[in-house]
XYZ file of C-alpha atoms in Angstrom:
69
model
C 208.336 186.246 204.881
C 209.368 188.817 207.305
C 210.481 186.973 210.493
C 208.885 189.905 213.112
C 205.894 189.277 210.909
C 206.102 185.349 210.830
C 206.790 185.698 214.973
C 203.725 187.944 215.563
C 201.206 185.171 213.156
C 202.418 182.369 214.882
C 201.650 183.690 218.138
C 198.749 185.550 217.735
C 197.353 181.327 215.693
C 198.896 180.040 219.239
C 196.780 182.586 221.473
C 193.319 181.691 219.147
C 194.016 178.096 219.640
C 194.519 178.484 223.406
C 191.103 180.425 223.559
C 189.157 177.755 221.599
C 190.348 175.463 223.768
C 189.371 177.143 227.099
C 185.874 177.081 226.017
C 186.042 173.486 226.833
C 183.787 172.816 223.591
C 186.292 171.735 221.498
C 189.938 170.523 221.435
C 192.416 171.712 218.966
C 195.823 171.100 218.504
C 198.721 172.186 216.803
C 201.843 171.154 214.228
C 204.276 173.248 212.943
C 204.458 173.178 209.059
C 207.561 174.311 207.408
C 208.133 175.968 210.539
C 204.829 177.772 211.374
C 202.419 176.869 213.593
C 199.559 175.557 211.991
C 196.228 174.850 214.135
C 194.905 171.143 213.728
C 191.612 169.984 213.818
C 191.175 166.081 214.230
C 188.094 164.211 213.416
C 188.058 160.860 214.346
C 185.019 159.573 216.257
C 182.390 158.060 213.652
C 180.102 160.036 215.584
C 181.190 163.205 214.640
C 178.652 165.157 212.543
C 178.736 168.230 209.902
C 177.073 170.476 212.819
C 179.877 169.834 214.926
C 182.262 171.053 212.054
C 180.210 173.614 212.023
C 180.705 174.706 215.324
C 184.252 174.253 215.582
C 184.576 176.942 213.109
C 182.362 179.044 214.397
C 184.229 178.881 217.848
C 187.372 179.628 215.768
C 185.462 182.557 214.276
C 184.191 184.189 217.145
C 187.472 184.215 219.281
C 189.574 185.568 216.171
C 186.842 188.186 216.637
C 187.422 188.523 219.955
C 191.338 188.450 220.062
C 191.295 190.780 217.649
C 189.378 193.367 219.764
């Protein structure tokens, strides 16, 4: 509950969410939740299927992975 700490997640959720998006695979977007910022992911088209779940988190995955770097 450190707020330096708090600060740096936030940010760091922010920057992931930015570089899913620029992919251009995906859209993602965002809330804050008792004030942190908490990464959405909205499924609403009938069409959507588990593989594109799938991939979603895999994009999330591999650009933690690569922020992280």
């Amino acid at each position: 509950d450190e707020p330096e700490v708090r600060a740096r997640l936030d940010a760091a959720n922010e920057r992931l969410m930015a570089a899913v998006n620029a992919t251009g695979e995906i859209f993602l977007s965002h809330t804050r939740l008792h004030d942190r910022f908490a990464i959405r992911v909205a499924i609403g088209n009938l069409r959507t299927e588990e593989r594109h779940v799938a991939r979603a988190w895999t994009l999330l995955q591999a650009e933690a992975v690569r922020l992280a770097a």
